[in-house]
Coordinates of C-alpha atoms and ligand atoms in Angstrom, one line a residue:
M1 CA -0.7 27.3 22.4
S2 CA -0.7 27.9 26.1
A3 CA -3.8 26.5 27.9
G4 CA -3.9 29.7 30.1
R5 CA -4.3 32.1 27.2
D6 CA -6.7 29.9 25.2
A7 CA -8.8 29.0 28.2
A8 CA -10.3 32.5 27.7
R9 CA -11.1 31.9 24.0
T10 CA -14.4 30.4 22.8
L11 CA -15.0 27.9 20.1
L12 CA -18.4 27.2 18.5
V13 CA -18.7 23.9 16.8
A14 CA -21.9 23.4 14.6
L15 CA -22.5 19.8 13.9
G16 CA -24.3 18.7 10.8
G17 CA -27.0 16.1 10.8
N18 CA -24.5 13.5 9.7
A19 CA -22.8 13.7 13.1
L20 CA -25.7 11.4 14.1
V21 CA -26.9 9.7 10.9
R22 CA -24.4 9.0 8.1
K23 CA -25.5 8.8 4.5
G24 CA -26.8 5.3 3.7
Q25 CA -27.5 4.4 7.4
T26 CA -30.9 3.5 8.8
G27 CA -30.2 5.8 11.7
T28 CA -30.7 3.4 14.6
I29 CA -30.0 4.9 18.1
A30 CA -27.0 2.6 18.4
E31 CA -25.6 4.1 15.1
Q32 CA -26.3 7.6 16.2
F33 CA -24.4 7.1 19.5
E34 CA -21.5 5.5 17.7
N35 CA -21.4 8.3 15.1
L36 CA -21.2 11.0 17.7
R37 CA -17.9 9.6 19.1
L38 CA -15.8 10.8 16.2
P39 CA -16.7 14.5 16.4
L40 CA -17.2 14.6 20.2
S41 CA -13.9 12.9 21.0
Q42 CA -12.2 15.8 19.2
V43 CA -14.4 18.3 21.0
A44 CA -13.4 16.7 24.3
R45 CA -9.7 17.2 23.6
L46 CA -10.3 20.8 22.4
S47 CA -12.1 21.6 25.6
R48 CA -8.8 21.4 27.4
D49 CA -7.8 24.7 25.7
W50 CA -11.1 26.3 24.6
R51 CA -14.4 27.2 26.0
I52 CA -16.9 25.3 24.0
I53 CA -20.4 25.9 22.5
L54 CA -21.9 23.0 20.5
T55 CA -24.9 23.4 18.1
H56 CA -26.4 20.7 15.9
G57 CA -28.8 19.9 13.1
N58 CA -31.9 17.7 13.5
G59 CA -33.1 17.0 9.9
P60 CA -33.2 13.2 10.2
Q61 CA -34.7 13.3 13.7
V62 CA -37.5 15.7 12.8
G63 CA -38.1 13.7 9.6
E64 CA -38.6 10.6 11.7
L65 CA -41.1 12.4 14.0
L66 CA -43.0 13.7 11.0
L67 CA -43.1 10.2 9.4
R68 CA -44.7 8.9 12.6
Q69 CA -47.2 11.6 12.5
E70 CA -48.1 10.7 8.8
C71 CA -48.4 7.0 9.8
C72 CA -50.7 7.8 12.7
P73 CA -53.3 10.2 11.4
H74 CA -55.5 9.8 14.5
S75 CA -52.7 11.0 16.9
V76 CA -52.6 14.6 18.1
R77 CA -50.8 16.6 15.4
L78 CA -47.8 18.3 16.9
P79 CA -46.7 21.6 15.4
L80 CA -43.1 22.0 14.2
E81 CA -42.1 24.1 17.2
I82 CA -42.9 21.1 19.5
L83 CA -41.1 18.6 17.2
V84 CA -38.0 20.8 17.2
A85 CA -38.2 21.0 21.0
Q86 CA -38.4 17.2 21.2
T87 CA -35.3 16.8 19.0
Q88 CA -33.4 19.3 21.1
G89 CA -34.1 17.1 24.2
Q90 CA -33.3 13.8 22.4
I91 CA -30.1 15.0 20.7
G92 CA -29.0 17.1 23.6
Y93 CA -29.2 14.0 25.8
M94 CA -27.2 11.9 23.3
M95 CA -24.5 14.5 22.8
E96 CA -24.2 15.3 26.4
S97 CA -23.8 11.7 27.5
T98 CA -21.4 10.9 24.7
L99 CA -19.3 13.9 25.3
D100 CA -19.3 13.2 29.1
A101 CA -17.9 9.7 28.3
E102 CA -15.3 11.1 26.0
L103 CA -14.2 13.6 28.6
M104 CA -13.8 10.8 31.1
Q105 CA -11.5 9.0 28.6
L106 CA -9.0 11.9 28.6
E107 CA -5.8 11.5 30.6
A108 CA -6.2 12.9 34.1
G109 CA -9.9 13.0 33.6
G110 CA -11.1 15.9 31.5
Q111 CA -14.3 16.3 33.5
K112 CA -16.1 19.6 32.7
P113 CA -19.6 20.7 33.6
L114 CA -21.9 20.2 30.6
V115 CA -25.4 21.4 30.0
S116 CA -27.8 21.2 27.1
L117 CA -30.4 23.9 26.7
I118 CA -33.7 24.1 25.1
S119 CA -33.2 27.2 22.9
Y120 CA -35.7 29.6 21.2
V121 CA -34.7 31.7 18.3
V122 CA -36.7 34.8 17.4
V123 CA -37.7 35.4 13.8
D124 CA -39.6 38.2 12.2
A125 CA -43.3 37.5 11.7
D126 CA -43.1 39.5 8.5
D127 CA -40.1 37.6 7.1
P128 CA -40.7 37.1 3.4
A129 CA -40.0 33.3 3.9
F130 CA -43.4 32.9 5.5
A131 CA -45.1 33.9 2.2
A132 CA -43.2 31.4 0.1
P133 CA -42.2 28.2 2.1
T134 CA -39.3 26.4 0.4
K135 CA -37.6 24.1 2.9
P136 CA -38.6 20.4 2.3
I137 CA -39.0 18.4 5.5
G138 CA -40.4 15.0 6.4
P139 CA -41.2 11.9 4.3
V140 CA -42.0 11.7 0.6
L141 CA -45.8 11.8 0.3
S142 CA -48.1 9.9 -2.0
E143 CA -50.3 12.0 -4.4
E144 CA -53.2 11.1 -2.1
Q145 CA -51.5 12.2 1.1
A146 CA -50.3 15.4 -0.6
A147 CA -53.8 16.3 -1.7
S148 CA -55.2 16.0 1.8
A149 CA -52.1 17.2 3.7
G150 CA -53.4 20.6 4.8
Y151 CA -50.0 22.1 4.5
P152 CA -47.9 23.3 1.6
V153 CA -46.4 20.5 -0.5
R154 CA -43.8 20.8 -3.3
R155 CA -42.4 18.4 -5.8
T156 CA -38.7 17.9 -5.0
A157 CA -36.0 15.7 -6.4
K158 CA -37.0 12.9 -4.0
G159 CA -40.7 13.3 -4.6
L160 CA -43.7 15.2 -3.1
R161 CA -42.7 16.7 0.3
R162 CA -44.0 19.1 2.8
V163 CA -42.3 22.5 2.6
V164 CA -42.0 25.0 5.4
A165 CA -40.8 28.6 5.8
S166 CA -37.1 29.0 6.7
P167 CA -37.0 32.6 8.2
R168 CA -33.8 34.3 9.2
P169 CA -32.7 34.1 12.8
L170 CA -32.8 37.5 14.5
T171 CA -31.7 36.7 18.0
I172 CA -31.2 33.8 20.4
V173 CA -33.5 34.2 23.4
E174 CA -31.0 32.5 25.8
K175 CA -27.9 34.3 24.6
R176 CA -27.1 35.8 28.1
E177 CA -27.6 32.5 29.9
I178 CA -25.4 30.8 27.3
A179 CA -22.7 33.5 27.7
T180 CA -22.8 33.2 31.5
L181 CA -22.5 29.4 31.4
V182 CA -19.6 29.5 29.0
A183 CA -17.8 32.1 31.0
D184 CA -18.3 29.9 34.1
G185 CA -16.6 27.0 32.2
F186 CA -19.6 25.0 31.1
I187 CA -19.7 23.3 27.8
V188 CA -23.1 24.3 26.4
I189 CA -25.1 22.4 23.8
C190 CA -27.8 24.6 22.4
C191 CA -29.7 25.9 19.3
G192 CA -30.4 22.4 18.2
G193 CA -32.0 22.2 14.8
G194 CA -31.5 26.0 14.4
G195 CA -33.6 26.6 17.6
I196 CA -37.3 26.6 18.3
P197 CA -38.7 29.4 16.0
V198 CA -40.6 32.0 17.9
V199 CA -42.1 35.4 17.1
R200 CA -42.6 38.2 19.6
E201 CA -46.2 39.0 20.4
G202 CA -46.2 42.0 22.7
R203 CA -44.3 40.8 25.8
R204 CA -44.5 37.1 25.0
F205 CA -42.9 34.6 22.6
C206 CA -45.1 32.5 20.4
G207 CA -43.9 29.4 18.5
V208 CA -44.3 29.3 14.7
D209 CA -44.5 26.5 12.1
A210 CA -41.1 27.0 10.5
V211 CA -37.5 25.7 10.7
I212 CA -34.5 27.9 11.1
D213 CA -31.3 27.0 9.3
K214 CA -28.9 25.7 12.0
D215 CA -25.8 27.3 10.3
L216 CA -27.4 30.8 10.3
A217 CA -28.7 30.4 13.8
S218 CA -25.2 29.3 14.9
A219 CA -23.6 32.3 13.3
R220 CA -26.1 34.6 15.1
L221 CA -25.3 32.9 18.4
A222 CA -21.6 33.1 17.7
Q223 CA -21.9 36.9 17.2
E224 CA -24.2 37.4 20.2
V225 CA -22.0 35.5 22.6
G226 CA -18.7 36.9 21.1
V227 CA -17.2 33.6 20.0
D228 CA -13.6 33.7 18.6
V229 CA -13.6 30.7 16.3
F230 CA -16.6 29.2 14.4
V231 CA -16.3 25.8 12.9
I232 CA -19.1 24.2 10.8
V233 CA -18.7 20.5 10.6
T234 CA -20.4 18.5 7.8
D235 CA -20.1 15.4 5.6
V236 CA -17.7 16.8 3.1
A237 CA -14.1 18.1 3.6
G238 CA -15.2 21.8 3.0
A239 CA -16.5 24.0 0.2
Y240 CA -15.7 22.8 -3.3
L241 CA -15.9 24.6 -6.6
D242 CA -17.7 22.7 -9.4
Y243 CA -18.9 20.3 -6.7
G244 CA -20.1 17.0 -8.1
T245 CA -18.4 17.4 -11.4
P246 CA -15.1 15.8 -12.6
A247 CA -13.5 19.3 -12.1
E248 CA -14.5 19.6 -8.4
R249 CA -11.8 20.9 -6.1
L250 CA -11.7 21.8 -2.5
V251 CA -11.0 25.5 -1.7
E252 CA -8.7 26.0 1.2
R253 CA -9.3 29.8 1.6
L254 CA -12.0 31.9 0.3
R255 CA -12.4 35.7 0.7
I256 CA -15.9 36.8 1.6
D257 CA -16.2 38.8 -1.7
E258 CA -15.1 35.7 -3.7
A259 CA -17.5 33.5 -1.7
M260 CA -20.4 35.8 -2.3
E261 CA -19.7 35.8 -6.0
H262 CA -19.6 32.0 -6.1
L263 CA -22.8 32.0 -4.1
R264 CA -24.5 34.2 -6.6
G265 CA -23.1 32.0 -9.4
G266 CA -24.8 28.9 -7.9
Q267 CA -21.6 27.1 -6.6
F268 CA -23.1 26.9 -3.1
P269 CA -26.7 25.9 -3.2
P270 CA -29.4 27.1 -0.8
G271 CA -30.2 24.5 1.9
S272 CA -26.8 22.9 1.9
M273 CA -23.4 24.6 1.3
G274 CA -25.0 28.1 0.7
P275 CA -26.0 28.8 4.3
K276 CA -22.7 27.6 5.6
I277 CA -20.9 30.1 3.5
E278 CA -23.3 32.8 4.4
A279 CA -23.0 31.9 8.1
C280 CA -19.2 32.2 8.0
A281 CA -19.4 35.5 6.2
E282 CA -21.9 37.0 8.7
F283 CA -19.8 35.8 11.6
L284 CA -16.6 37.5 10.2
R285 CA -18.5 40.7 9.2
G286 CA -19.8 40.8 12.8
G287 CA -16.2 40.8 14.1
G288 CA -15.5 37.1 14.6
S289 CA -11.9 36.2 14.0
R290 CA -11.9 32.8 12.2
A291 CA -14.6 30.7 10.4
V292 CA -14.0 27.3 8.9
I293 CA -16.1 24.6 7.2
C294 CA -14.7 21.1 7.6
G295 CA -15.4 17.3 7.7
M296 CA -16.4 15.3 10.7
D297 CA -12.8 13.9 11.2
A298 CA -11.0 17.3 10.8
I299 CA -12.4 19.5 13.7
E300 CA -9.1 19.7 15.6
D301 CA -7.1 20.2 12.3
A302 CA -9.5 23.0 11.3
V303 CA -9.1 24.7 14.7
A304 CA -5.3 24.4 14.3
G305 CA -5.5 26.1 10.8
R306 CA -5.1 22.9 8.7
G307 CA -7.8 21.4 6.4
G308 CA -11.3 22.5 5.6
T309 CA -12.3 25.7 3.9
E310 CA -11.5 28.9 5.8
I311 CA -13.5 32.0 4.9
V312 CA -11.4 35.1 5.3
R313 CA -12.0 38.8 5.1
Ligands
ADP1 P1 -25.3 19.5 7.1 O1 -26.3 18.5 7.7 O2 -23.9 19.3 7.6 O3 -25.8 20.9 7.3 P2 -26.0 19.7 4.3 O4 -26.5 18.5 3.5 O5 -26.9 20.8 4.6 O6 -25.2 19.1 5.6 O7 -24.7 20.3 3.5 C1 -23.6 19.6 3.1 C2 -23.8 19.1 1.7 O8 -23.6 20.2 0.8 C3 -22.7 18.1 1.2 O9 -23.0 16.8 1.6 C4 -22.8 18.3 -0.3 O10 -23.5 17.3 -0.9 C5 -23.5 19.6 -0.5 N1 -22.9 20.6 -1.4 C6 -23.5 21.3 -2.3 N2 -22.6 22.1 -2.9 C7 -21.4 21.9 -2.4 C8 -20.1 22.5 -2.6 N3 -20.0 23.5 -3.5 N4 -19.1 22.1 -1.8 C9 -19.3 21.1 -0.9 N5 -20.5 20.5 -0.7 C10 -21.6 20.9 -1.4
MG2 MG1 -27.7 21.7 6.4

């Protein structure tokens, strides 16, 4: 690959929540900084040949903020739009400073301008998701807390939890700013936690109590900015068939039509692998050239066409 040619190509890397907090960890800030080094050292090396956009999840961080809110009932209750904004600031800072340090480690100093953006994502006020909230967030609640919660609660595998709407992302408000920054050579961190959900009210945007799936928001952004390669990074090596059974096997390549059939057949559940598959399919249908789902240690391999699950037309 010649650096000259690839310098014009854009890569979007969507990091799952486990880039910050691995399964089984407490999630201390020291752990989160340490965890970021594995994916971001790869992104630093990739930035020599690619223009880069980074997006990220925020499940554990929003969960922590909601837990504090439950523990402190006399504090001012912050709506989700504010909590998502807070996590974009917190995680944006952590990613930016870690990536900056990783760039400095590169031979000949790989210094690049970096920026993390507070990002809004527009959703439809009439999205059917608002009528039937399904996305569990925050801590497990006691029966008593649930009864007086004042928001929808559902019994999940973990216990009683708050559920919120997860509407489809329509457009990223800052898409032009992001495209301009990327074209100017900035590495841009944006759309954290799927973006701050907003609806249009006349000429203004209004925050709503919802969370947007970060994989679907990343796919939307990838299309709106005209990204070439879209990589979704998670805590498994890619998409498996019969996941979690003795017959599970990693799929290396999956055509969109096969993927959709497996999605309908329940192989890729909503809220975890399902949206990753849908996001890759939407990106490719929108004209993107490559979409891959891979593990945290395999970002460079996935970009090089090795490892992970590539969704193809
Ligand atoms: P992220 O934070 O990266 O978005 P998710 O938890 O949303 O992570 O999605 C990744 C999880 O999806 C994996 O940890 C795995 O437990 C689950 N999963 C469900 N079905 C599958 C499947 N068919 N193949 C791979 N992983 C799957
Ligand atoms: Mg997820």
